[in-house]
Amino acid sequence: MLKAIQILGSSSGFVSHHWKRHTSAGFSFVAISIKPLSSTSPSRSCLRGVATTSTSSSFLPMSSSTSRTHCSSVFPSSVRSESNPGGTSSSSSSVAVQSAGNARKINFCQWCGGATKHEIPDGEEKIRAICTVCGKIAYQNPKMVVGCLIEHDNKVLLCKRKIQPSYDLWTLPAGYMEIGESAAEGAIRETWEEANAEVEVISPFAQLDIPLIGQTYIIFLAKLKKPNFSPGPESSECQLFALDDIPINSLAFSSMLVSLNLYVEDVKAGRFKFHYGTINKRRKPVFESLN
Amino acid sequence: MLKAIQILGSSSGFVSHHWKRHTSAGFSFVAISIKPLSSTSPSRSCLRGVATTSTSSSFLPMSSSTSRTHCSSVFPSSVRSESNPGGTSSSSSSVAVQSAGNARKINFCQWCGGATKHEIPDGEEKIRAICTVCGKIAYQNPKMVVGCLIEHDNKVLLCKRKIQPSYDLWTLPAGYMEIGESAAEGAIRETWEEANAEVEVISPFAQLDIPLIGQTYIIFLAKLKKPNFSPGPESSECQLFALDDIPINSLAFSSMLVSLNLYVEDVKAGRFKFHYGTINKRRKPVFESLN
């Protein structure tokens, strides 16, 4: 059966939503659009069961959508936009160089130190930073954030962030994937670092791309190897939450809200799927910042 | 049912293999180890149906494996290691800056031009390039390669590369994901660029991490919107291959061989799964290079 859901919210707070989603036997597609709106009153209804509707539309921007379901006031204003969700230290957070790529911010060649120019190279379509001395191109690509959705006694494990951004908000243990590890290994490492919890990955659960900020979230279902956990250096608290008690008004990132939403839906359906989707954030219009 | 398969080959040519694989209702885990061996005689048997065996072992390096199936001489010596698989232009290939991260190769700060030092920052565990002037850290993370496995009339579409690396070898249309696009959009874009083919994504098919070189392959099943295709600037040929005719002796990357292998298995099983796995390449021992 095909389903369609789409979410509309804001980069600094979800206030209404429209999901577009297609499901098949073993996986589902999700497309979420986030845009700034004026109302900010939160509700928990959609975490407890997102409204869905049948559609034949495709999830991809290249295809047109034919049906949408609206459910207003779902996302709390405290849900933040994703950036530097963890995985390194507070010191690395403070310099905030894990941002989405902008070639014009690259002024020097990291290999030879030469000044860069910002042009579209032959045969390409995007502006890149090109060294005027050695000619090398500094490519910037999306980063992967890997994390675990840990099930234990019908509860899920969340960590309260002790670092910026999204200080004091709750997140699944997750952080930037490193070179030299697999996504699953990275998710296990991040869980150890943020929650002192030793976990075993059960299955891939979701891939959520956020094109605007150049991030892809890879979330795995996991279980505790031992029933022990405690806050790591980047967390002030770690806690198991029953599904009805998930603090959706205090989640750190929209990707976490979407992941938990999909998880609750799968639990209710009695079957876990692999979910692939995009979270399409929109830059706030200029007039919005004048209010 | 749980299955175990593991592949052993070499970074420049697969010569025997062991797979470890776990499957469940809607997805499978795959772990592939690639190591250099002396024999290089190719065979097509395993593309036509990889031998599998039941096991209770976990796919993750943190857990021990209990059962393996060997199938020698599966991978042709012409299968190359992944690096710069496409997605940019030949000019970008020539400067080869899309390589896996090595902090020690970063000599200057791309933001202020200051010299870098190579140290482990406070609270971290890996050596990073840290600017001695502004203090910013140049993080390097794995890159995503996105591509399409296109089904048409019981055949799959492959492109012969007109660029290095793996010049003149066959690949699925794929390349580096860009900031500002989703993985599916990137896969569609790459297919358009390399095969002039307009496709619609059907489902996520595989995520294959290659930790050693910091690459993650995200492959989608796709279908042609129109039955038209022709070589793009990076391809010398594009061709539909029946499953028995896939040129496994001339595939460009091990990730493509694994993806096609999984696809053939799913076709035989009559059901497509989402496959997650790692391709664990090993650096060639020093004594190997003396032979």
XYZ file of C-alpha atoms in Angstrom:
582
model
C 0.000 0.000 0.000
C 1.207 3.445 -0.814
C 0.992 6.152 1.771
C 1.573 9.865 1.627
C 2.656 12.058 4.446
C 4.566 15.292 4.370
C 5.805 17.492 7.158
C 6.023 21.253 7.141
C 7.696 22.985 10.018
C 10.441 25.524 10.458
C 14.153 25.135 10.760
C 13.925 26.399 14.306
C 10.593 24.831 15.176
C 8.001 22.627 13.501
C 4.517 24.022 13.554
C 2.548 22.112 10.957
C 3.409 19.254 8.676
C 2.660 17.414 5.488
C 4.274 14.053 4.871
C 4.629 12.284 1.617
C 5.438 8.653 2.030
C 5.398 5.492 -0.023
C 5.676 2.133 1.636
C 6.171 -1.300 0.185
C 6.839 -4.707 1.669
C 10.162 -4.039 3.354
C 10.830 -0.332 3.190
C 9.226 3.058 3.012
C 9.985 6.395 1.392
C 9.534 9.584 3.356
C 9.691 13.171 2.157
C 9.430 15.916 4.724
C 9.276 19.610 3.901
C 10.060 22.079 6.638
C 9.063 25.700 6.256
C 8.676 28.548 8.717
C 5.147 29.259 9.961
C 3.853 31.604 12.638
C 2.114 29.237 15.065
C 4.316 27.269 17.435
C 1.936 25.341 19.690
C 3.183 21.788 20.048
C 1.178 18.584 20.094
C 2.107 14.975 20.651
C -0.563 13.438 18.478
C 1.610 12.683 15.501
C 4.395 11.034 17.399
C 1.722 8.698 18.717
C 0.476 7.942 15.231
C 1.103 10.005 12.123
C -1.956 10.402 9.918
C -1.502 8.783 6.533
C -3.382 8.598 3.274
C -3.166 6.611 0.066
C -1.485 8.155 -2.924
C 0.150 7.201 -6.174
C 2.605 10.061 -6.101
C 6.339 9.588 -6.123
C 8.455 10.686 -3.175
C 11.020 12.335 -5.367
C 11.134 16.019 -6.248
C 11.373 15.054 -9.920
C 7.868 13.627 -9.730
C 4.658 15.327 -8.780
C 2.725 14.549 -5.629
C -1.000 13.939 -5.817
C -2.165 13.645 -2.233
C -1.154 15.057 1.108
C -2.281 14.722 4.663
C -2.063 17.726 6.947
C -1.689 17.565 10.690
C -1.025 20.914 12.286
C 0.908 21.797 15.412
C 2.863 18.617 15.570
C 6.411 19.757 16.040
C 7.584 21.711 19.044
C 9.384 24.988 18.634
C 12.324 23.616 20.576
C 13.253 21.148 17.848
C 16.407 22.552 16.279
C 17.922 22.369 12.876
C 20.678 19.815 12.455
C 24.256 20.984 12.641
C 27.180 19.375 14.374
C 24.956 16.862 16.184
C 27.849 15.446 18.134
C 30.362 12.761 17.585
C 33.370 14.894 18.251
C 34.132 16.977 21.303
C 32.800 20.210 22.635
C 35.998 21.801 21.430
C 35.252 20.760 17.889
C 31.693 21.973 18.258
C 32.916 25.380 19.283
C 34.804 25.986 16.070
C 31.859 24.716 14.039
C 33.711 23.657 10.921
C 31.435 20.648 10.365
C 29.037 22.863 8.440
C 27.507 22.314 5.031
C 29.806 23.184 2.187
C 30.108 26.615 0.659
C 32.982 26.817 -1.802
C 33.248 30.574 -1.351
C 34.252 30.089 2.272
C 37.359 28.213 1.172
C 40.006 30.892 0.671
C 43.199 28.858 0.602
C 44.417 25.524 -0.755
C 44.828 23.063 2.100
C 47.605 21.269 0.228
C 49.892 24.085 -0.997
C 48.509 27.166 0.793
C 47.840 29.023 -2.461
C 44.912 31.403 -2.784
C 41.772 29.913 -4.286
C 39.454 31.197 -7.002
C 35.787 30.293 -7.065
C 34.691 29.074 -10.477
C 32.845 26.259 -12.182
C 35.531 23.832 -13.413
C 35.388 22.558 -16.993
C 32.793 19.846 -17.357
C 31.161 20.576 -14.014
C 28.123 22.543 -12.944
C 28.903 23.785 -9.453
C 31.174 26.525 -8.206
C 34.244 25.033 -6.549
C 37.254 26.451 -4.765
C 40.167 25.940 -7.177
C 43.762 26.610 -6.166
C 45.341 29.329 -8.317
C 48.777 27.825 -7.680
C 48.530 24.016 -7.889
C 45.123 23.781 -9.591
C 43.621 21.316 -7.126
C 39.899 21.506 -6.466
C 38.589 21.370 -2.900
C 35.447 19.252 -3.228
C 32.905 19.432 -0.443
C 30.442 16.615 -0.006
C 27.595 15.743 2.376
C 28.507 14.275 5.734
C 26.997 11.190 7.286
C 25.632 11.268 10.823
C 25.315 7.773 12.266
C 23.324 6.805 15.320
C 21.406 4.135 17.201
C 17.754 3.835 18.122
C 18.126 1.542 21.110
C 15.199 -0.584 22.255
C 15.128 -1.881 25.826
C 12.073 -3.115 27.731
C 9.730 -1.367 25.276
C 11.575 1.888 25.835
C 14.094 3.878 23.804
C 17.340 5.399 25.036
C 17.816 9.157 24.669
C 20.647 11.451 25.696
C 20.310 15.058 26.844
C 22.960 17.170 25.114
C 25.547 18.915 27.262
C 27.028 20.682 24.226
C 25.877 23.158 21.602
C 24.002 23.176 19.341
C 20.735 22.086 20.926
C 22.145 22.222 24.439
C 19.827 20.572 26.983
C 17.675 18.906 24.312
C 17.240 15.168 23.819
C 18.713 13.111 20.994
C 19.392 9.574 19.933
C 23.096 8.884 20.412
C 24.582 9.918 17.068
C 27.454 11.790 15.492
C 29.610 12.205 12.435
C 30.884 9.029 10.826
C 34.669 8.819 10.670
C 36.917 7.566 7.918
C 38.081 4.042 8.813
C 34.811 2.819 10.256
C 31.537 1.518 8.842
C 28.277 3.337 9.523
C 27.284 0.626 12.008
C 30.649 0.825 13.759
C 30.297 4.599 13.936
C 26.825 4.326 15.424
C 28.109 1.858 18.028
C 31.056 4.166 18.820
C 28.840 7.220 19.185
C 26.531 5.315 21.538
C 29.492 4.317 23.642
C 30.834 7.881 23.710
C 27.537 9.605 24.492
C 25.801 7.037 26.699
C 28.548 4.664 27.892
C 26.310 1.960 26.475
C 27.556 -1.136 24.705
C 25.112 -1.995 21.949
C 24.605 -4.498 19.172
C 23.105 -3.323 15.911
C 19.940 -5.210 14.970
C 19.183 -3.706 11.561
C 19.444 -0.578 9.448
C 16.378 1.504 10.244
C 16.432 4.817 8.383
C 18.383 6.986 5.992
C 17.269 10.609 6.122
C 18.934 13.082 3.770
C 18.871 16.803 4.580
C 20.047 18.359 1.290
C 20.089 22.001 2.397
C 22.683 21.412 5.092
C 24.520 18.531 3.411
C 23.803 15.876 6.005
C 22.584 12.301 5.758
C 21.391 10.540 8.905
C 21.921 6.777 9.029
C 20.030 5.322 11.986
C 20.254 1.702 13.138
C 17.964 -0.228 15.436
C 20.106 -1.560 18.268
C 19.861 -3.300 21.619
C 21.886 -3.041 24.806
C 24.441 -5.796 25.288
C 24.337 -5.024 29.018
C 21.624 -3.005 30.750
C 24.125 -0.296 31.694
C 24.331 3.281 30.507
C 25.346 6.666 31.889
C 26.055 10.118 30.468
C 29.261 10.469 28.453
C 31.193 13.754 28.222
C 28.714 15.260 25.737
C 25.566 14.281 27.683
C 24.083 15.536 30.924
C 21.536 12.707 31.196
C 20.723 9.389 29.555
C 17.295 7.917 30.050
C 15.015 5.168 28.755
C 11.635 6.531 27.664
C 8.406 4.630 27.113
C 7.007 5.536 23.705
C 4.255 7.690 25.206
C 6.783 9.583 27.272
C 9.276 10.543 24.562
C 10.033 14.250 25.165
C 9.063 15.444 21.696
C 8.869 19.021 22.929
C 12.543 18.833 23.754
C 14.144 16.921 20.900
C 17.404 18.284 19.545
C 16.998 17.686 15.800
C 14.185 17.202 13.305
C 15.902 14.017 12.089
C 15.475 12.547 15.564
C 11.812 13.463 15.655
C 11.247 11.878 12.254
C 13.175 8.746 13.240
C 11.229 8.343 16.479
C 7.975 8.989 14.637
C 8.747 6.249 12.131
C 9.786 3.937 14.952
C 6.527 4.434 16.856
C 4.601 3.757 13.639
C 6.541 0.545 13.033
C 5.997 -0.601 16.617
C 2.262 -0.024 16.210
C 2.265 -1.881 12.902
C 4.196 -4.728 14.507
C 6.788 -4.693 11.769
C 9.996 -2.773 11.179
C 10.791 -1.409 7.741
C 13.809 0.333 6.325
C 12.882 3.976 5.776
C 14.535 6.186 3.196
C 13.649 9.836 2.908
C 14.539 13.471 2.663
C 13.986 16.334 5.070
C 13.673 19.383 2.864
C 14.453 22.384 4.996
C 13.857 25.782 3.495
C 15.849 28.864 4.256
C 13.854 31.398 6.231
C 12.600 34.211 3.959
C 14.115 37.616 4.682
C 10.778 39.072 5.816
C 10.537 36.392 8.490
C 13.618 37.706 10.199
C 12.019 41.141 10.437
C 9.209 39.877 12.679
C 16.862 -17.261 8.089
C 20.399 -16.220 8.819
C 23.032 -16.607 6.187
C 26.761 -16.192 6.213
C 28.895 -15.198 3.306
C 32.221 -13.419 3.268
C 34.373 -12.346 0.381
C 38.136 -12.272 0.293
C 39.861 -10.699 -2.645
C 42.463 -8.073 -3.252
C 42.200 -4.364 -3.624
C 43.346 -4.725 -7.195
C 41.614 -8.022 -7.915
C 39.386 -10.473 -6.098
C 40.666 -13.997 -6.095
C 38.743 -15.869 -3.442
C 35.985 -14.874 -1.108
C 34.218 -15.471 2.144
C 30.918 -13.741 2.803
C 29.258 -13.243 6.099
C 25.633 -12.318 5.761
C 22.541 -12.133 7.879
C 19.152 -11.760 6.311
C 15.780 -11.087 7.830
C 12.370 -10.294 6.416
C 13.156 -7.070 4.619
C 16.893 -6.553 4.680
C 20.212 -8.290 4.814
C 23.611 -7.617 6.331
C 26.708 -8.242 4.286
C 30.339 -8.190 5.404
C 32.985 -8.607 2.749
C 36.701 -8.868 3.480
C 39.122 -8.252 0.674
C 42.710 -9.400 1.011
C 45.465 -9.954 -1.504
C 46.004 -13.524 -2.688
C 48.222 -14.974 -5.365
C 45.729 -16.661 -7.697
C 43.769 -14.420 -10.055
C 41.743 -16.784 -12.229
C 38.213 -15.440 -12.583
C 34.972 -17.343 -12.526
C 31.382 -16.321 -13.019
C 29.820 -18.891 -10.731
C 29.221 -16.602 -7.807
C 27.634 -13.808 -9.719
C 25.163 -16.397 -10.902
C 24.457 -17.500 -7.365
C 26.608 -16.924 -4.323
C 26.879 -19.958 -2.061
C 25.444 -19.311 1.379
C 25.228 -21.096 4.661
C 23.317 -20.710 7.883
C 25.015 -19.122 10.838
C 24.257 -17.391 14.072
C 27.218 -15.057 13.847
C 26.908 -11.318 13.816
C 27.985 -9.284 10.831
C 29.773 -6.716 12.920
C 33.482 -6.688 13.673
C 32.619 -6.346 17.360
C 31.074 -9.801 17.285
C 32.640 -13.101 16.339
C 31.685 -15.066 13.250
C 30.955 -18.751 13.530
C 30.491 -19.966 9.994
C 31.866 -19.109 6.600
C 31.368 -20.268 3.083
C 34.296 -20.235 0.719
C 34.032 -19.899 -3.016
C 37.354 -19.430 -4.703
C 38.226 -17.545 -7.857
C 35.109 -15.503 -8.016
C 36.400 -12.038 -8.538
C 38.279 -11.029 -11.637
C 41.650 -9.381 -11.371
C 40.352 -6.476 -13.386
C 37.987 -5.361 -10.633
C 39.556 -2.227 -9.207
C 39.517 -0.595 -5.852
C 37.093 2.259 -5.415
C 38.365 5.799 -5.738
C 36.843 8.724 -7.536
C 34.194 6.568 -9.213
C 32.799 9.431 -11.197
C 30.274 12.110 -10.632
C 32.596 14.931 -11.442
C 34.589 15.533 -14.579
C 37.743 14.082 -15.945
C 39.477 17.271 -14.877
C 38.501 16.655 -11.295
C 39.578 13.045 -11.609
C 42.981 14.132 -12.772
C 43.766 16.045 -9.623
C 42.347 13.215 -7.506
C 41.467 15.181 -4.392
C 38.399 13.035 -3.680
C 40.569 10.606 -1.769
C 40.068 9.191 1.707
C 41.105 11.540 4.449
C 44.594 11.755 5.834
C 44.962 14.707 8.185
C 48.719 14.828 7.626
C 48.156 15.750 3.990
C 46.417 18.962 5.046
C 49.203 21.497 5.398
C 47.283 24.778 5.419
C 44.051 26.150 6.827
C 41.516 26.572 4.034
C 39.863 29.468 5.874
C 42.808 31.681 6.952
C 45.776 30.156 5.123
C 47.682 29.485 8.350
C 49.988 26.478 8.684
C 48.437 23.443 10.325
C 49.718 21.176 13.060
C 48.687 17.535 13.265
C 47.538 16.582 16.728
C 44.717 14.890 18.585
C 42.421 17.699 19.814
C 41.278 17.702 23.440
C 38.482 15.212 23.975
C 39.024 13.457 20.655
C 40.843 10.330 19.601
C 42.013 10.962 16.057
C 44.798 13.096 14.654
C 43.364 16.184 12.948
C 44.841 19.080 11.030
C 44.494 22.077 13.374
C 45.256 25.606 12.222
C 48.107 27.145 14.237
C 46.684 30.608 13.545
C 42.882 30.512 13.893
C 42.574 27.170 15.698
C 39.994 25.680 13.352
C 40.039 21.953 12.814
C 39.757 20.516 9.295
C 37.539 17.483 9.795
C 37.539 14.846 7.089
C 34.614 12.457 6.811
C 33.582 9.603 4.537
C 32.046 10.460 1.200
C 28.861 9.019 -0.216
C 28.802 7.557 -3.714
C 25.263 7.327 -5.043
C 24.130 5.288 -8.032
C 21.344 3.424 -9.769
C 20.862 -0.233 -10.565
C 18.520 0.132 -13.504
C 16.260 -2.733 -14.492
C 14.846 -2.850 -18.021
C 13.454 -5.914 -19.807
C 15.178 -8.245 -17.327
C 18.479 -6.539 -18.040
C 20.624 -4.049 -16.136
C 22.222 -0.897 -17.506
C 25.991 -0.560 -17.237
C 28.372 2.160 -18.417
C 31.928 1.656 -19.664
C 34.184 4.279 -18.079
C 35.965 6.748 -20.337
C 37.856 8.246 -17.388
C 40.354 7.058 -14.814
C 40.381 5.254 -12.501
C 39.154 1.983 -13.959
C 39.236 3.298 -17.512
C 37.422 0.958 -19.935
C 35.754 -1.035 -17.166
C 32.009 -1.334 -16.554
C 30.090 0.288 -13.736
C 26.618 1.142 -12.595
C 26.041 4.847 -13.165
C 27.235 6.389 -9.884
C 29.265 9.223 -8.450
C 29.831 11.458 -5.479
C 26.754 12.893 -3.820
C 26.693 16.692 -3.775
C 25.597 19.065 -1.043
C 22.104 20.317 -1.867
C 20.718 17.047 -3.192
C 19.337 13.877 -1.643
C 21.008 10.543 -2.277
C 18.202 9.576 -4.651
C 18.472 12.879 -6.514
C 22.216 12.390 -6.774
C 21.780 8.878 -8.153
C 19.292 10.180 -10.727
C 21.668 13.023 -11.658
C 24.631 10.678 -12.072
C 22.577 8.379 -14.274
C 21.628 11.319 -16.441
C 25.241 12.518 -16.653
C 26.804 9.138 -17.374
C 24.129 7.435 -19.449
C 21.813 10.233 -20.666
C 19.074 8.145 -19.102
C 16.067 9.559 -17.288
C 15.209 7.232 -14.432
C 12.784 6.889 -11.592
C 13.993 5.441 -8.325
C 12.019 2.367 -7.225
C 13.586 1.663 -3.855
C 16.776 1.874 -1.825
C 18.725 -1.294 -2.592
C 22.086 -1.319 -0.835
C 24.397 0.623 1.435
C 27.965 -0.638 1.242
C 30.559 0.999 3.466
C 34.251 0.779 2.568
C 35.937 1.998 5.759
C 39.549 1.867 4.551
C 38.983 4.393 1.798
C 36.223 6.388 3.521
C 33.478 5.694 1.008
C 29.869 4.605 1.393
C 27.976 3.394 -1.651
C 24.226 4.071 -1.675
C 22.622 2.151 -4.546
C 18.976 2.486 -5.598
C 16.898 0.200 -7.770
C 15.570 2.300 -10.633
C 13.721 2.043 -13.929
C 13.961 3.958 -17.188
C 11.296 6.614 -17.651
C 11.951 6.373 -21.392
C 13.808 3.532 -23.101
C 16.575 5.902 -24.203
C 20.196 6.014 -23.126
C 23.562 6.860 -24.621
C 27.086 7.476 -23.314
C 27.611 10.709 -21.407
C 30.983 12.530 -21.324
C 32.478 10.070 -18.820
C 31.310 6.905 -20.630
C 32.426 5.287 -23.875
C 29.494 2.846 -23.986
C 26.194 2.205 -22.224
C 24.581 -1.181 -22.569
C 21.808 -3.320 -21.149
C 23.069 -6.703 -19.988
C 21.071 -9.843 -19.297
C 22.012 -11.190 -15.873
C 24.006 -14.058 -17.349
C 25.951 -11.673 -19.533
C 27.087 -9.131 -16.930
C 30.791 -8.535 -17.661
C 32.041 -9.446 -14.203
C 35.570 -9.806 -15.516
C 35.501 -6.159 -16.457
C 33.725 -4.394 -13.604
C 35.241 -1.158 -12.373
C 34.734 -1.432 -8.600
C 34.231 -4.147 -6.020
C 31.141 -2.288 -4.771
C 29.557 -2.759 -8.179
C 30.339 -6.446 -8.195
C 28.828 -6.865 -4.734
C 25.736 -4.856 -5.691
C 25.177 -6.859 -8.860
C 25.768 -10.083 -6.944
C 23.116 -9.149 -4.383
C 20.764 -8.105 -7.159
C 21.082 -11.425 -8.974
C 20.431 -13.222 -5.695
C 17.320 -11.173 -5.058
C 16.043 -11.772 -8.587
C 16.496 -15.514 -8.084
C 14.753 -15.341 -4.710
C 11.928 -13.366 -6.318
C 12.133 -10.661 -3.655
C 14.186 -7.529 -3.201
C 15.685 -6.696 0.159
C 17.561 -3.703 1.434
C 21.173 -4.741 1.903
C 23.532 -3.115 4.372
C 27.142 -4.129 4.584
C 30.813 -3.371 4.697
C 33.585 -4.100 2.236
C 36.672 -4.462 4.383
C 39.630 -3.854 2.164
C 43.043 -4.542 3.618
C 46.192 -2.699 2.733
C 48.607 -4.870 0.810
C 51.340 -6.178 3.121
C 54.818 -4.902 2.288
C 56.060 -8.352 1.257
C 53.271 -8.554 -1.310
C 54.627 -5.569 -3.163
C 57.975 -7.324 -3.501
C 56.474 -10.170 -5.542
